[in-house]
mmCIF file of C-alpha atoms and ligand atoms in Angstrom:
data_model
loop_
_atom_site.group_PDB
_atom_site.id
_atom_site.type_symbol
_atom_site.label_atom_id
_atom_site.label_comp_id
_atom_site.label_asym_id
_atom_site.label_seq_id
_atom_site.Cartn_x
_atom_site.Cartn_y
_atom_site.Cartn_z
ATOM 1 C CA UNK A 1 55.030 40.637 -31.840
ATOM 2 C CA UNK A 2 53.893 37.017 -31.848
ATOM 3 C CA UNK A 3 54.491 36.523 -28.131
ATOM 4 C CA UNK A 4 52.069 39.305 -27.279
ATOM 5 C CA UNK A 5 49.282 37.787 -29.321
ATOM 6 C CA UNK A 6 49.659 34.379 -27.703
ATOM 7 C CA UNK A 7 46.628 33.860 -25.427
ATOM 8 C CA UNK A 8 47.566 33.608 -21.788
ATOM 9 C CA UNK A 9 46.998 30.231 -20.109
ATOM 10 C CA UNK A 10 43.845 30.403 -17.961
ATOM 11 C CA UNK A 11 43.860 29.371 -14.338
ATOM 12 C CA UNK A 12 41.242 26.711 -13.870
ATOM 13 C CA UNK A 13 39.006 28.255 -11.203
ATOM 14 C CA UNK A 14 40.549 31.471 -9.864
ATOM 15 C CA UNK A 15 39.356 31.104 -6.286
ATOM 16 C CA UNK A 16 39.820 34.559 -4.768
ATOM 17 C CA UNK A 17 36.716 36.757 -4.584
ATOM 18 C CA UNK A 18 38.433 39.933 -3.315
ATOM 19 C CA UNK A 19 41.915 41.336 -2.749
ATOM 20 C CA UNK A 20 41.877 42.832 0.747
ATOM 21 C CA UNK A 21 44.977 41.096 2.130
ATOM 22 C CA UNK A 22 47.918 39.721 0.113
ATOM 23 C CA UNK A 23 47.067 36.308 1.511
ATOM 24 C CA UNK A 24 43.664 36.450 -0.226
ATOM 25 C CA UNK A 25 45.594 35.257 -3.274
ATOM 26 C CA UNK A 26 47.016 31.789 -2.462
ATOM 27 C CA UNK A 27 50.077 30.504 -4.292
ATOM 28 C CA UNK A 28 48.411 29.566 -7.591
ATOM 29 C CA UNK A 29 46.452 32.834 -7.749
ATOM 30 C CA UNK A 30 49.546 34.897 -6.882
ATOM 31 C CA UNK A 31 51.655 33.222 -9.550
ATOM 32 C CA UNK A 32 48.845 33.558 -12.094
ATOM 33 C CA UNK A 33 48.539 37.304 -11.417
ATOM 34 C CA UNK A 34 52.314 37.864 -11.524
ATOM 35 C CA UNK A 35 52.553 36.007 -14.843
ATOM 36 C CA UNK A 36 49.574 37.936 -16.201
ATOM 37 C CA UNK A 37 51.186 41.219 -15.060
ATOM 38 C CA UNK A 38 54.319 40.299 -17.033
ATOM 39 C CA UNK A 39 52.132 39.502 -20.052
ATOM 40 C CA UNK A 40 50.429 42.902 -19.849
ATOM 41 C CA UNK A 41 53.779 44.618 -19.264
ATOM 42 C CA UNK A 42 54.857 43.398 -22.703
ATOM 43 C CA UNK A 43 51.935 45.242 -24.307
ATOM 44 C CA UNK A 44 52.697 48.404 -22.376
ATOM 45 C CA UNK A 45 56.397 48.173 -23.240
ATOM 46 C CA UNK A 46 55.571 47.726 -26.918
ATOM 47 C CA UNK A 47 53.005 50.549 -26.879
ATOM 48 C CA UNK A 48 50.337 48.089 -28.008
ATOM 49 C CA UNK A 49 46.730 47.771 -26.901
ATOM 50 C CA UNK A 50 45.994 44.565 -24.983
ATOM 51 C CA UNK A 51 42.789 42.611 -25.596
ATOM 52 C CA UNK A 52 39.736 44.469 -24.249
ATOM 53 C CA UNK A 53 39.152 41.833 -21.579
ATOM 54 C CA UNK A 54 36.970 44.148 -19.482
ATOM 55 C CA UNK A 55 34.862 45.713 -22.249
ATOM 56 C CA UNK A 56 31.354 46.238 -20.903
ATOM 57 C CA UNK A 57 32.550 46.062 -17.283
ATOM 58 C CA UNK A 58 32.457 48.958 -14.837
ATOM 59 C CA UNK A 59 35.212 49.725 -12.326
ATOM 60 C CA UNK A 60 34.616 52.314 -9.617
ATOM 61 C CA UNK A 61 37.466 53.911 -7.633
ATOM 62 C CA UNK A 62 36.593 55.191 -4.158
ATOM 63 C CA UNK A 63 39.560 56.940 -2.535
ATOM 64 C CA UNK A 64 39.207 58.580 0.883
ATOM 65 C CA UNK A 65 42.942 59.259 1.207
ATOM 66 C CA UNK A 66 45.335 61.103 -1.102
ATOM 67 C CA UNK A 67 46.889 59.087 -3.890
ATOM 68 C CA UNK A 68 48.743 59.625 -7.145
ATOM 69 C CA UNK A 69 50.197 56.246 -8.123
ATOM 70 C CA UNK A 70 47.508 53.859 -6.917
ATOM 71 C CA UNK A 71 44.473 55.835 -8.040
ATOM 72 C CA UNK A 72 45.810 56.760 -11.464
ATOM 73 C CA UNK A 73 47.329 53.363 -12.193
ATOM 74 C CA UNK A 74 44.058 51.631 -11.310
ATOM 75 C CA UNK A 75 42.281 54.063 -13.627
ATOM 76 C CA UNK A 76 44.760 53.454 -16.441
ATOM 77 C CA UNK A 77 44.678 49.701 -15.845
ATOM 78 C CA UNK A 78 40.900 49.533 -16.213
ATOM 79 C CA UNK A 79 40.919 51.764 -19.284
ATOM 80 C CA UNK A 80 43.702 49.758 -20.956
ATOM 81 C CA UNK A 81 41.465 46.672 -20.639
ATOM 82 C CA UNK A 82 38.407 48.444 -22.039
ATOM 83 C CA UNK A 83 36.448 48.919 -18.777
ATOM 84 C CA UNK A 84 34.304 51.951 -18.010
ATOM 85 C CA UNK A 85 36.158 53.573 -15.113
ATOM 86 C CA UNK A 86 34.553 56.007 -12.679
ATOM 87 C CA UNK A 87 36.282 57.926 -9.887
ATOM 88 C CA UNK A 88 33.969 58.903 -7.040
ATOM 89 C CA UNK A 89 34.549 62.584 -6.200
ATOM 90 C CA UNK A 90 34.604 61.866 -2.467
ATOM 91 C CA UNK A 91 34.808 65.532 -1.402
ATOM 92 C CA UNK A 92 31.578 66.275 -3.296
ATOM 93 C CA UNK A 93 29.740 63.021 -2.570
ATOM 94 C CA UNK A 94 26.863 62.120 -0.267
ATOM 95 C CA UNK A 95 29.381 60.777 2.271
ATOM 96 C CA UNK A 96 29.412 64.403 3.421
ATOM 97 C CA UNK A 97 25.655 64.212 4.089
ATOM 98 C CA UNK A 98 26.100 61.450 6.643
ATOM 99 C CA UNK A 99 25.869 58.382 4.376
ATOM 100 C CA UNK A 100 27.873 55.449 5.704
ATOM 101 C CA UNK A 101 30.719 53.994 3.668
ATOM 102 C CA UNK A 102 28.866 50.681 3.367
ATOM 103 C CA UNK A 103 25.743 52.461 2.066
ATOM 104 C CA UNK A 104 27.891 54.317 -0.473
ATOM 105 C CA UNK A 105 29.492 51.039 -1.566
ATOM 106 C CA UNK A 106 26.102 49.338 -1.896
ATOM 107 C CA UNK A 107 24.856 52.274 -3.966
ATOM 108 C CA UNK A 108 27.835 51.959 -6.333
ATOM 109 C CA UNK A 109 27.331 48.199 -6.595
ATOM 110 C CA UNK A 110 23.636 48.744 -7.428
ATOM 111 C CA UNK A 111 24.713 51.030 -10.282
ATOM 112 C CA UNK A 112 26.391 48.004 -11.844
ATOM 113 C CA UNK A 113 29.993 48.075 -10.591
ATOM 114 C CA UNK A 114 31.963 44.937 -11.484
ATOM 115 C CA UNK A 115 34.824 45.938 -9.141
ATOM 116 C CA UNK A 116 35.160 48.464 -6.346
ATOM 117 C CA UNK A 117 38.611 49.850 -5.534
ATOM 118 C CA UNK A 118 38.688 51.365 -2.036
ATOM 119 C CA UNK A 119 41.322 53.344 -0.145
ATOM 120 C CA UNK A 120 40.256 54.181 3.406
ATOM 121 C CA UNK A 121 42.220 54.668 6.605
ATOM 122 C CA UNK A 122 39.983 52.428 8.710
ATOM 123 C CA UNK A 123 41.255 48.854 8.828
ATOM 124 C CA UNK A 124 38.603 46.162 8.257
ATOM 125 C CA UNK A 125 36.179 48.492 6.481
ATOM 126 C CA UNK A 126 36.969 46.610 3.268
ATOM 127 C CA UNK A 127 35.868 43.338 4.871
ATOM 128 C CA UNK A 128 32.572 44.917 5.876
ATOM 129 C CA UNK A 129 31.995 46.226 2.339
ATOM 130 C CA UNK A 130 32.892 42.844 0.822
ATOM 131 C CA UNK A 131 30.296 41.153 3.047
ATOM 132 C CA UNK A 132 27.600 43.504 1.773
ATOM 133 C CA UNK A 133 28.215 43.630 -1.995
ATOM 134 C CA UNK A 134 28.683 40.890 -4.549
ATOM 135 C CA UNK A 135 31.365 42.375 -6.835
ATOM 136 C CA UNK A 136 35.102 42.119 -6.005
ATOM 137 C CA UNK A 137 36.501 44.611 -3.490
ATOM 138 C CA UNK A 138 40.132 45.611 -3.983
ATOM 139 C CA UNK A 139 42.021 47.221 -1.119
ATOM 140 C CA UNK A 140 43.988 50.234 -2.373
ATOM 141 C CA UNK A 141 45.454 50.864 1.095
ATOM 142 C CA UNK A 142 43.902 50.757 4.570
ATOM 143 C CA UNK A 143 45.681 52.754 7.259
ATOM 144 C CA UNK A 144 48.788 50.951 8.506
ATOM 145 C CA UNK A 145 47.467 47.467 7.762
ATOM 146 C CA UNK A 146 47.722 46.364 4.102
ATOM 147 C CA UNK A 147 48.425 47.597 0.571
ATOM 148 C CA UNK A 148 48.251 44.318 -1.361
ATOM 149 C CA UNK A 149 48.539 45.639 -4.924
ATOM 150 C CA UNK A 150 51.716 47.518 -3.937
ATOM 151 C CA UNK A 151 53.251 44.245 -2.742
ATOM 152 C CA UNK A 152 52.183 42.439 -5.908
ATOM 153 C CA UNK A 153 53.596 45.171 -8.148
ATOM 154 C CA UNK A 154 56.831 45.133 -6.144
ATOM 155 C CA UNK A 155 57.062 41.365 -6.623
ATOM 156 C CA UNK A 156 56.344 41.768 -10.361
ATOM 157 C CA UNK A 157 59.092 44.418 -10.587
ATOM 158 C CA UNK A 158 61.576 42.193 -8.762
ATOM 159 C CA UNK A 159 60.721 39.230 -10.992
ATOM 160 C CA UNK A 160 61.253 41.360 -14.094
ATOM 161 C CA UNK A 161 64.825 42.100 -12.939
ATOM 162 C CA UNK A 162 65.881 38.905 -11.135
ATOM 163 C CA UNK A 163 63.551 36.338 -12.752
ATOM 164 C CA UNK A 164 62.350 35.199 -9.317
ATOM 165 C CA UNK A 165 61.898 36.488 -5.780
ATOM 166 C CA UNK A 166 63.071 33.200 -4.272
ATOM 167 C CA UNK A 167 66.421 33.336 -2.479
ATOM 168 C CA UNK A 168 66.801 37.129 -2.608
ATOM 169 C CA UNK A 169 67.702 39.206 0.451
ATOM 170 C CA UNK A 170 65.375 42.197 0.654
ATOM 171 C CA UNK A 171 65.997 44.896 3.287
ATOM 172 C CA UNK A 172 63.030 47.193 4.000
ATOM 173 C CA UNK A 173 64.328 50.388 5.613
ATOM 174 C CA UNK A 174 62.697 53.225 7.496
ATOM 175 C CA UNK A 175 59.282 53.836 9.023
ATOM 176 C CA UNK A 176 58.122 50.231 9.086
ATOM 177 C CA UNK A 177 55.817 50.777 12.056
ATOM 178 C CA UNK A 178 53.388 52.974 10.098
ATOM 179 C CA UNK A 179 53.803 51.293 6.721
ATOM 180 C CA UNK A 180 51.110 49.160 5.098
ATOM 181 C CA UNK A 181 53.584 48.655 2.239
ATOM 182 C CA UNK A 182 56.070 47.020 4.624
ATOM 183 C CA UNK A 183 53.300 44.870 6.090
ATOM 184 C CA UNK A 184 52.063 43.535 2.740
ATOM 185 C CA UNK A 185 55.576 43.154 1.340
ATOM 186 C CA UNK A 186 56.845 41.283 4.384
ATOM 187 C CA UNK A 187 54.001 38.786 4.043
ATOM 188 C CA UNK A 188 54.175 38.346 0.267
ATOM 189 C CA UNK A 189 57.927 38.439 -0.344
ATOM 190 C CA UNK A 190 58.551 35.984 2.507
ATOM 191 C CA UNK A 191 55.912 33.655 1.065
ATOM 192 C CA UNK A 192 57.629 33.909 -2.345
ATOM 193 C CA UNK A 193 60.889 32.734 -0.784
ATOM 194 C CA UNK A 194 62.836 35.928 -0.052
ATOM 195 C CA UNK A 195 64.676 36.702 3.179
ATOM 196 C CA UNK A 196 63.012 39.918 4.349
ATOM 197 C CA UNK A 197 64.777 42.188 6.850
ATOM 198 C CA UNK A 198 63.540 45.284 8.656
ATOM 199 C CA UNK A 199 66.073 48.083 9.126
ATOM 200 C CA UNK A 200 65.512 51.245 11.149
ATOM 201 C CA UNK A 201 65.519 52.884 14.565
ATOM 202 C CA UNK A 202 63.570 51.093 17.286
ATOM 203 C CA UNK A 203 60.853 53.779 17.482
ATOM 204 C CA UNK A 204 59.953 53.068 13.831
ATOM 205 C CA UNK A 205 59.748 49.283 14.252
ATOM 206 C CA UNK A 206 56.417 47.457 14.663
ATOM 207 C CA UNK A 207 55.690 45.645 17.932
ATOM 208 C CA UNK A 208 57.839 42.496 18.312
ATOM 209 C CA UNK A 209 54.976 39.985 17.940
ATOM 210 C CA UNK A 210 54.290 41.219 14.377
ATOM 211 C CA UNK A 211 56.236 39.932 11.347
ATOM 212 C CA UNK A 212 58.313 37.520 13.366
ATOM 213 C CA UNK A 213 59.948 36.079 10.224
ATOM 214 C CA UNK A 214 61.677 39.385 9.418
ATOM 215 C CA UNK A 215 65.019 39.896 11.213
ATOM 216 C CA UNK A 216 65.371 43.386 12.653
ATOM 217 C CA UNK A 217 68.414 45.641 12.478
ATOM 218 C CA UNK A 218 69.065 49.038 14.039
ATOM 219 C CA UNK A 219 72.215 49.523 11.935
ATOM 220 C CA UNK A 220 71.872 50.312 8.226
ATOM 221 C CA UNK A 221 75.211 48.740 7.287
ATOM 222 C CA UNK A 222 74.435 45.490 9.125
ATOM 223 C CA UNK A 223 70.834 45.349 7.888
ATOM 224 C CA UNK A 224 71.637 45.777 4.208
ATOM 225 C CA UNK A 225 74.807 43.654 4.266
ATOM 226 C CA UNK A 226 74.545 41.183 1.400
ATOM 227 C CA UNK A 227 71.131 42.540 0.319
ATOM 228 C CA UNK A 228 69.986 42.210 -3.286
ATOM 229 C CA UNK A 229 67.319 44.865 -2.811
ATOM 230 C CA UNK A 230 67.163 47.826 -0.450
ATOM 231 C CA UNK A 231 63.660 49.256 -0.180
ATOM 232 C CA UNK A 232 63.261 52.717 1.338
ATOM 233 C CA UNK A 233 60.046 53.919 2.974
ATOM 234 C CA UNK A 234 58.988 57.476 3.656
ATOM 235 C CA UNK A 235 58.176 58.803 7.130
ATOM 236 C CA UNK A 236 54.410 58.498 7.389
ATOM 237 C CA UNK A 237 53.911 61.579 9.522
ATOM 238 C CA UNK A 238 50.150 61.554 8.922
ATOM 239 C CA UNK A 239 49.913 58.288 10.910
ATOM 240 C CA UNK A 240 52.189 59.318 13.762
ATOM 241 C CA UNK A 241 51.195 60.660 17.153
ATOM 242 C CA UNK A 242 51.632 64.335 17.980
ATOM 243 C CA UNK A 243 55.290 65.312 17.677
ATOM 244 C CA UNK A 244 55.950 62.648 15.054
ATOM 245 C CA UNK A 245 57.950 65.090 12.954
ATOM 246 C CA UNK A 246 60.812 64.476 15.400
ATOM 247 C CA UNK A 247 61.047 60.967 13.909
ATOM 248 C CA UNK A 248 62.917 62.430 10.937
ATOM 249 C CA UNK A 249 65.508 64.277 13.026
ATOM 250 C CA UNK A 250 68.944 62.861 12.260
ATOM 251 C CA UNK A 251 67.364 60.012 10.268
ATOM 252 C CA UNK A 252 69.111 60.753 6.967
ATOM 253 C CA UNK A 253 72.508 60.902 8.643
ATOM 254 C CA UNK A 254 72.014 57.429 10.192
ATOM 255 C CA UNK A 255 69.691 55.546 7.822
ATOM 256 C CA UNK A 256 69.489 57.620 4.620
ATOM 257 C CA UNK A 257 70.174 55.695 1.405
ATOM 258 C CA UNK A 258 72.956 57.181 -0.720
ATOM 259 C CA UNK A 259 75.454 55.819 -3.224
ATOM 260 C CA UNK A 260 77.899 55.686 -0.310
ATOM 261 C CA UNK A 261 75.704 53.922 2.266
ATOM 262 C CA UNK A 262 74.414 51.230 -0.107
ATOM 263 C CA UNK A 263 77.995 50.058 -0.648
ATOM 264 C CA UNK A 264 77.262 47.816 2.360
ATOM 265 C CA UNK A 265 74.737 45.894 0.208
ATOM 266 C CA UNK A 266 75.697 43.668 -2.740
ATOM 267 C CA UNK A 267 77.535 45.622 -5.468
ATOM 268 C CA UNK A 268 74.645 44.794 -7.808
ATOM 269 C CA UNK A 269 71.938 45.776 -5.286
ATOM 270 C CA UNK A 270 68.930 47.714 -6.531
ATOM 271 C CA UNK A 271 66.992 50.368 -4.667
ATOM 272 C CA UNK A 272 63.194 50.467 -4.494
ATOM 273 C CA UNK A 273 60.660 52.904 -3.032
ATOM 274 C CA UNK A 274 56.846 52.675 -3.192
ATOM 275 C CA UNK A 275 56.534 56.469 -3.388
ATOM 276 C CA UNK A 276 55.789 59.163 -2.695
ATOM 277 C CA UNK A 277 59.437 59.714 -1.721
ATOM 278 C CA UNK A 278 60.982 62.526 0.257
ATOM 279 C CA UNK A 279 64.378 63.291 -1.232
ATOM 280 C CA UNK A 280 67.005 64.028 1.368
ATOM 281 C CA UNK A 281 64.903 62.437 4.137
ATOM 282 C CA UNK A 282 65.012 58.680 3.497
ATOM 283 C CA UNK A 283 66.833 58.626 0.137
ATOM 284 C CA UNK A 284 69.295 60.817 -1.706
ATOM 285 C CA UNK A 285 67.927 62.201 -4.986
ATOM 286 C CA UNK A 286 71.028 61.155 -6.951
ATOM 287 C CA UNK A 287 70.520 57.509 -5.942
ATOM 288 C CA UNK A 288 66.774 57.602 -6.610
ATOM 289 C CA UNK A 289 67.474 58.969 -10.112
ATOM 290 C CA UNK A 290 70.317 56.551 -10.933
ATOM 291 C CA UNK A 291 68.956 54.218 -13.669
ATOM 292 C CA UNK A 292 71.620 51.604 -12.879
ATOM 293 C CA UNK A 293 70.582 51.312 -9.227
ATOM 294 C CA UNK A 294 66.998 52.519 -8.907
ATOM 295 C CA UNK A 295 63.862 50.525 -9.765
ATOM 296 C CA UNK A 296 61.508 53.276 -8.587
ATOM 297 C CA UNK A 297 60.049 54.203 -11.975
ATOM 298 C CA UNK A 298 59.947 50.542 -12.986
ATOM 299 C CA UNK A 299 57.736 49.993 -9.927
ATOM 300 C CA UNK A 300 55.370 52.669 -11.234
ATOM 301 C CA UNK A 301 55.339 51.007 -14.662
ATOM 302 C CA UNK A 302 54.586 47.597 -13.137
ATOM 303 C CA UNK A 303 51.873 49.259 -11.057
ATOM 304 C CA UNK A 304 49.725 49.616 -14.171
ATOM 305 C CA UNK A 305 50.498 46.123 -15.531
ATOM 306 C CA UNK A 306 49.920 44.477 -12.148
ATOM 307 C CA UNK A 307 46.630 46.273 -11.525
ATOM 308 C CA UNK A 308 45.508 45.216 -15.020
ATOM 309 C CA UNK A 309 46.246 41.634 -13.994
ATOM 310 C CA UNK A 310 44.439 41.963 -10.648
ATOM 311 C CA UNK A 311 41.330 43.504 -12.238
ATOM 312 C CA UNK A 312 41.297 40.916 -15.014
ATOM 313 C CA UNK A 313 41.743 37.990 -12.631
ATOM 314 C CA UNK A 314 39.071 39.080 -10.161
ATOM 315 C CA UNK A 315 36.497 40.138 -12.748
ATOM 316 C CA UNK A 316 36.957 37.315 -15.287
ATOM 317 C CA UNK A 317 37.926 34.686 -12.657
ATOM 318 C CA UNK A 318 40.959 33.640 -14.683
ATOM 319 C CA UNK A 319 38.919 32.696 -17.760
ATOM 320 C CA UNK A 320 40.598 31.936 -21.076
ATOM 321 C CA UNK A 321 41.323 34.749 -23.523
HETATM 322 N N1 CP B 401 52.623 53.835 -3.281
HETATM 323 C C1 CP B 401 51.441 54.474 -3.146
HETATM 324 O O1 CP B 401 50.464 53.933 -2.599
HETATM 325 O O2 CP B 401 51.406 55.734 -3.668
HETATM 326 P P1 CP B 401 50.138 56.688 -3.685
HETATM 327 O O3 CP B 401 49.853 57.070 -2.262
HETATM 328 O O4 CP B 401 50.541 57.881 -4.545
HETATM 329 O O5 CP B 401 48.978 55.940 -4.288
#
């Protein structure tokens, strides 16, 4: 496995201090992290241990919202690189005694954290934490605003299949209005040269002044016509106003992704979903499970490799192996 042992080229001066928004990583930093994710993916694919780049470092995960993929893949990513990884048991922590989130974050930093991974529904709380502590802050999802590591892992997944994001047509379908995944992906995939489209009913679209580069479609067939990738999103009921459950009524019949409906996309089109998915609501189970069409489990795989790359880059500042 000679290629795995080859040291990865360092980036001279990785400039980003935190990852709160996808745009915190400019072009060179984004490309460095995507290349590094591919490098780590080779180790994971081969079942080999990567170099313990983060031995002696401490990563602390602080999740105030439910998570399976993001929390566990950050934990695995840190462990794969040799870091000590702690998960704050939020339900049993001093947050419940009135401590502010910033005080909690400062306490964790004073314990010696080298990176703090935070999921919290309040937008901008990550910025406040980053101003008050000196170690990198990584946004693991903040309400409807951003989920930058999801966008990076989606880009890494797409690159692993197509070689590049540039020139692809990517249709994001469903509850875009409440989706931080759509927000981060629209910004990143457009910057990487894709044509990003939003597809869904008008009540699930963001306000018109947001994401002006993404063309909007209220017809599934028109929106995915010629698409290389069709990305489904779940209904984010937890972020909807009272009565939001009605948003799903008749949705599958009009916008649900099935083997039949994706015939409007390119014959080679792949389906993606950030998870968690609701089978029979936004996507048919048979399509989600079809290994020839679905990249959903590949996204999960690249979640670990990409988060390894993000942790490595922010903690070591792109230093040589
Ligand atoms: N995609 C995603 O953020 O999944 P989790 O909510 O399970 O972390």
